[in-house]
């Protein structure tokens, strides 16, 4: 069956996106190639609230530490990498410092995923594209 060439608007797909991140850009492009125009949240600008972030943590099933970004963040300087730091402390730090949240995170009716690598998003799209070219030319096929 041939996929529609047009993009449909879908308010039930959301990507928490960092436009400066290639993985995030590729994930957004895969979603759009699936014929979906998602809600795009540029979380570094709008920030986080603890309820939304906790819902995504729970949905992704990786725990708070699974969504904690270490590279290029103050996670180490804030002492968040110590295994004894409680999840609530990490979550509060993520709300205060948006950069601590790894990206991109995508939520669809089929679930929540931290999409690293970007093709992880294929698991939670209703009609994923059968083939996709990433920014670097790598071809992803189902």
PDB file of C-alpha atoms in Angstrom:
ATOM      1  CA  UNK A   1       0.000   0.000   0.000  1.00  0.00           C
ATOM      2  CA  UNK A   2       1.389   3.393  -0.976  1.00  0.00           C
ATOM      3  CA  UNK A   3       1.693   6.003   1.753  1.00  0.00           C
ATOM      4  CA  UNK A   4       0.086   9.407   1.312  1.00  0.00           C
ATOM      5  CA  UNK A   5       2.447  12.123   0.095  1.00  0.00           C
ATOM      6  CA  UNK A   6       0.754  14.823   2.138  1.00  0.00           C
ATOM      7  CA  UNK A   7       1.356  15.529   5.777  1.00  0.00           C
ATOM      8  CA  UNK A   8      -1.550  15.232   8.166  1.00  0.00           C
ATOM      9  CA  UNK A   9      -1.758  17.151  11.407  1.00  0.00           C
ATOM     10  CA  UNK A  10      -1.723  14.978  14.480  1.00  0.00           C
ATOM     11  CA  UNK A  11      -2.091  16.333  17.975  1.00  0.00           C
ATOM     12  CA  UNK A  12      -1.526  12.868  19.462  1.00  0.00           C
ATOM     13  CA  UNK A  13       2.169  12.745  18.522  1.00  0.00           C
ATOM     14  CA  UNK A  14       4.566  15.002  20.396  1.00  0.00           C
ATOM     15  CA  UNK A  15       8.322  15.347  20.110  1.00  0.00           C
ATOM     16  CA  UNK A  16      10.411  17.107  22.729  1.00  0.00           C
ATOM     17  CA  UNK A  17      12.971  18.450  20.321  1.00  0.00           C
ATOM     18  CA  UNK A  18      16.320  20.214  20.225  1.00  0.00           C
ATOM     19  CA  UNK A  19      16.809  21.657  16.723  1.00  0.00           C
ATOM     20  CA  UNK A  20      20.588  21.787  17.283  1.00  0.00           C
ATOM     21  CA  UNK A  21      20.723  17.977  17.691  1.00  0.00           C
ATOM     22  CA  UNK A  22      21.089  15.811  14.580  1.00  0.00           C
ATOM     23  CA  UNK A  23      19.396  12.840  16.248  1.00  0.00           C
ATOM     24  CA  UNK A  24      16.455  15.047  17.159  1.00  0.00           C
ATOM     25  CA  UNK A  25      16.244  16.472  13.623  1.00  0.00           C
ATOM     26  CA  UNK A  26      16.356  12.975  12.122  1.00  0.00           C
ATOM     27  CA  UNK A  27      13.628  11.771  14.479  1.00  0.00           C
ATOM     28  CA  UNK A  28      11.398  14.699  13.542  1.00  0.00           C
ATOM     29  CA  UNK A  29      12.014  14.005   9.852  1.00  0.00           C
ATOM     30  CA  UNK A  30      11.087  10.316  10.305  1.00  0.00           C
ATOM     31  CA  UNK A  31       7.830  11.309  12.007  1.00  0.00           C
ATOM     32  CA  UNK A  32       7.016  13.671   9.141  1.00  0.00           C
ATOM     33  CA  UNK A  33       7.941  10.999   6.580  1.00  0.00           C
ATOM     34  CA  UNK A  34       5.282   8.852   8.259  1.00  0.00           C
ATOM     35  CA  UNK A  35       2.718  11.489   7.234  1.00  0.00           C
ATOM     36  CA  UNK A  36       2.390  13.038  10.685  1.00  0.00           C
ATOM     37  CA  UNK A  37       2.884  16.649  11.666  1.00  0.00           C
ATOM     38  CA  UNK A  38       3.637  16.320  15.382  1.00  0.00           C
ATOM     39  CA  UNK A  39       3.411  18.840  18.149  1.00  0.00           C
ATOM     40  CA  UNK A  40       7.000  20.040  18.450  1.00  0.00           C
ATOM     41  CA  UNK A  41       8.120  21.187  21.887  1.00  0.00           C
ATOM     42  CA  UNK A  42      11.477  22.965  21.867  1.00  0.00           C
ATOM     43  CA  UNK A  43      12.038  22.095  25.497  1.00  0.00           C
ATOM     44  CA  UNK A  44      15.225  24.128  25.930  1.00  0.00           C
ATOM     45  CA  UNK A  45      13.113  27.253  25.363  1.00  0.00           C
ATOM     46  CA  UNK A  46       9.873  26.323  27.139  1.00  0.00           C
ATOM     47  CA  UNK A  47      11.337  24.204  29.933  1.00  0.00           C
ATOM     48  CA  UNK A  48       9.737  21.330  31.773  1.00  0.00           C
ATOM     49  CA  UNK A  49       7.151  20.844  34.449  1.00  0.00           C
ATOM     50  CA  UNK A  50       7.641  17.957  36.835  1.00  0.00           C
ATOM     51  CA  UNK A  51       4.303  16.255  36.062  1.00  0.00           C
ATOM     52  CA  UNK A  52       4.994  16.059  32.316  1.00  0.00           C
ATOM     53  CA  UNK A  53       8.555  14.946  32.810  1.00  0.00           C
ATOM     54  CA  UNK A  54       7.525  12.274  35.328  1.00  0.00           C
ATOM     55  CA  UNK A  55       4.831  11.008  32.912  1.00  0.00           C
ATOM     56  CA  UNK A  56       7.449  10.690  30.157  1.00  0.00           C
ATOM     57  CA  UNK A  57       9.924   8.989  32.484  1.00  0.00           C
ATOM     58  CA  UNK A  58       7.241   6.487  33.483  1.00  0.00           C
ATOM     59  CA  UNK A  59       6.130   5.963  29.885  1.00  0.00           C
ATOM     60  CA  UNK A  60       9.638   5.430  28.545  1.00  0.00           C
ATOM     61  CA  UNK A  61      10.300   2.775  31.180  1.00  0.00           C
ATOM     62  CA  UNK A  62      13.956   3.734  31.633  1.00  0.00           C
ATOM     63  CA  UNK A  63      13.674   5.567  34.925  1.00  0.00           C
ATOM     64  CA  UNK A  64      14.842   9.099  35.581  1.00  0.00           C
ATOM     65  CA  UNK A  65      18.488   8.158  35.091  1.00  0.00           C
ATOM     66  CA  UNK A  66      17.639   6.701  31.692  1.00  0.00           C
ATOM     67  CA  UNK A  67      16.573  10.146  30.483  1.00  0.00           C
ATOM     68  CA  UNK A  68      19.417  12.049  32.179  1.00  0.00           C
ATOM     69  CA  UNK A  69      21.820  13.538  29.673  1.00  0.00           C
ATOM     70  CA  UNK A  70      25.432  13.599  30.853  1.00  0.00           C
ATOM     71  CA  UNK A  71      27.330  14.804  27.774  1.00  0.00           C
ATOM     72  CA  UNK A  72      27.555  18.582  27.515  1.00  0.00           C
ATOM     73  CA  UNK A  73      25.542  19.159  30.683  1.00  0.00           C
ATOM     74  CA  UNK A  74      26.241  20.104  34.300  1.00  0.00           C
ATOM     75  CA  UNK A  75      25.062  16.659  35.519  1.00  0.00           C
ATOM     76  CA  UNK A  76      28.471  15.785  36.971  1.00  0.00           C
ATOM     77  CA  UNK A  77      29.058  19.203  38.509  1.00  0.00           C
ATOM     78  CA  UNK A  78      25.628  19.018  40.143  1.00  0.00           C
ATOM     79  CA  UNK A  79      26.488  15.634  41.664  1.00  0.00           C
ATOM     80  CA  UNK A  80      23.693  13.866  39.781  1.00  0.00           C
ATOM     81  CA  UNK A  81      25.862  10.992  38.575  1.00  0.00           C
ATOM     82  CA  UNK A  82      26.405   9.610  42.063  1.00  0.00           C
ATOM     83  CA  UNK A  83      24.410   6.357  42.299  1.00  0.00           C
ATOM     84  CA  UNK A  84      23.045   7.397  45.711  1.00  0.00           C
ATOM     85  CA  UNK A  85      21.251  10.486  44.366  1.00  0.00           C
ATOM     86  CA  UNK A  86      17.500   9.983  44.634  1.00  0.00           C
ATOM     87  CA  UNK A  87      15.317  10.085  41.533  1.00  0.00           C
ATOM     88  CA  UNK A  88      13.316  13.017  42.926  1.00  0.00           C
ATOM     89  CA  UNK A  89      16.506  15.098  43.171  1.00  0.00           C
ATOM     90  CA  UNK A  90      17.454  14.254  39.581  1.00  0.00           C
ATOM     91  CA  UNK A  91      13.944  15.032  38.344  1.00  0.00           C
ATOM     92  CA  UNK A  92      13.961  18.395  40.132  1.00  0.00           C
ATOM     93  CA  UNK A  93      17.351  19.226  38.591  1.00  0.00           C
ATOM     94  CA  UNK A  94      16.025  18.277  35.129  1.00  0.00           C
ATOM     95  CA  UNK A  95      13.100  20.653  35.601  1.00  0.00           C
ATOM     96  CA  UNK A  96      15.465  23.421  36.695  1.00  0.00           C
ATOM     97  CA  UNK A  97      18.063  22.734  33.969  1.00  0.00           C
ATOM     98  CA  UNK A  98      16.323  21.602  30.767  1.00  0.00           C
ATOM     99  CA  UNK A  99      19.634  20.629  29.167  1.00  0.00           C
ATOM    100  CA  UNK A 100      19.814  17.678  31.590  1.00  0.00           C
ATOM    101  CA  UNK A 101      17.003  15.893  29.739  1.00  0.00           C
ATOM    102  CA  UNK A 102      18.203  13.640  26.944  1.00  0.00           C
ATOM    103  CA  UNK A 103      16.531  14.037  23.571  1.00  0.00           C
ATOM    104  CA  UNK A 104      14.521  13.554  21.577  1.00  0.00           C
ATOM    105  CA  UNK A 105      11.618  12.116  23.503  1.00  0.00           C
ATOM    106  CA  UNK A 106       8.565  11.148  21.449  1.00  0.00           C
ATOM    107  CA  UNK A 107       5.102  10.319  22.739  1.00  0.00           C
ATOM    108  CA  UNK A 108       2.452   8.690  20.548  1.00  0.00           C
ATOM    109  CA  UNK A 109      -0.647   6.603  21.303  1.00  0.00           C
ATOM    110  CA  UNK A 110       1.674   3.573  21.041  1.00  0.00           C
ATOM    111  CA  UNK A 111       4.050   4.749  23.764  1.00  0.00           C
ATOM    112  CA  UNK A 112       6.927   6.964  24.831  1.00  0.00           C
ATOM    113  CA  UNK A 113      10.521   6.534  23.705  1.00  0.00           C
ATOM    114  CA  UNK A 114      13.841   8.250  24.077  1.00  0.00           C
ATOM    115  CA  UNK A 115      14.725   8.113  20.392  1.00  0.00           C
ATOM    116  CA  UNK A 116      18.449   7.506  20.517  1.00  0.00           C
ATOM    117  CA  UNK A 117      19.111   6.346  17.879  1.00  0.00           C
ATOM    118  CA  UNK A 118      16.464   8.168  15.868  1.00  0.00           C
ATOM    119  CA  UNK A 119      15.030   4.999  14.301  1.00  0.00           C
ATOM    120  CA  UNK A 120      13.693   3.949  17.725  1.00  0.00           C
ATOM    121  CA  UNK A 121      10.718   6.180  16.835  1.00  0.00           C
ATOM    122  CA  UNK A 122       9.658   3.633  14.190  1.00  0.00           C
ATOM    123  CA  UNK A 123       8.415   1.340  16.994  1.00  0.00           C
ATOM    124  CA  UNK A 124       5.775   3.829  18.146  1.00  0.00           C
ATOM    125  CA  UNK A 125       4.500   5.265  14.857  1.00  0.00           C
ATOM    126  CA  UNK A 126       1.172   4.015  13.485  1.00  0.00           C
ATOM    127  CA  UNK A 127       2.418   4.027   9.861  1.00  0.00           C
ATOM    128  CA  UNK A 128       6.210   4.206   9.891  1.00  0.00           C
ATOM    129  CA  UNK A 129       7.976   4.891   6.605  1.00  0.00           C
ATOM    130  CA  UNK A 130       9.468   1.732   5.118  1.00  0.00           C
ATOM    131  CA  UNK A 131      12.657   3.575   4.167  1.00  0.00           C
ATOM    132  CA  UNK A 132      14.274   6.780   5.341  1.00  0.00           C
ATOM    133  CA  UNK A 133      17.532   8.639   4.659  1.00  0.00           C
ATOM    134  CA  UNK A 134      19.122  10.336   7.642  1.00  0.00           C
ATOM    135  CA  UNK A 135      20.913  13.685   7.365  1.00  0.00           C
ATOM    136  CA  UNK A 136      24.250  11.905   6.988  1.00  0.00           C
ATOM    137  CA  UNK A 137      22.924   9.753   4.129  1.00  0.00           C
ATOM    138  CA  UNK A 138      22.518   6.557   6.189  1.00  0.00           C
ATOM    139  CA  UNK A 139      19.506   4.595   4.945  1.00  0.00           C
ATOM    140  CA  UNK A 140      17.126   3.149   7.521  1.00  0.00           C
ATOM    141  CA  UNK A 141      14.774   0.443   6.261  1.00  0.00           C
ATOM    142  CA  UNK A 142      12.073  -1.516   8.025  1.00  0.00           C
TER     143      UNK A 142
END
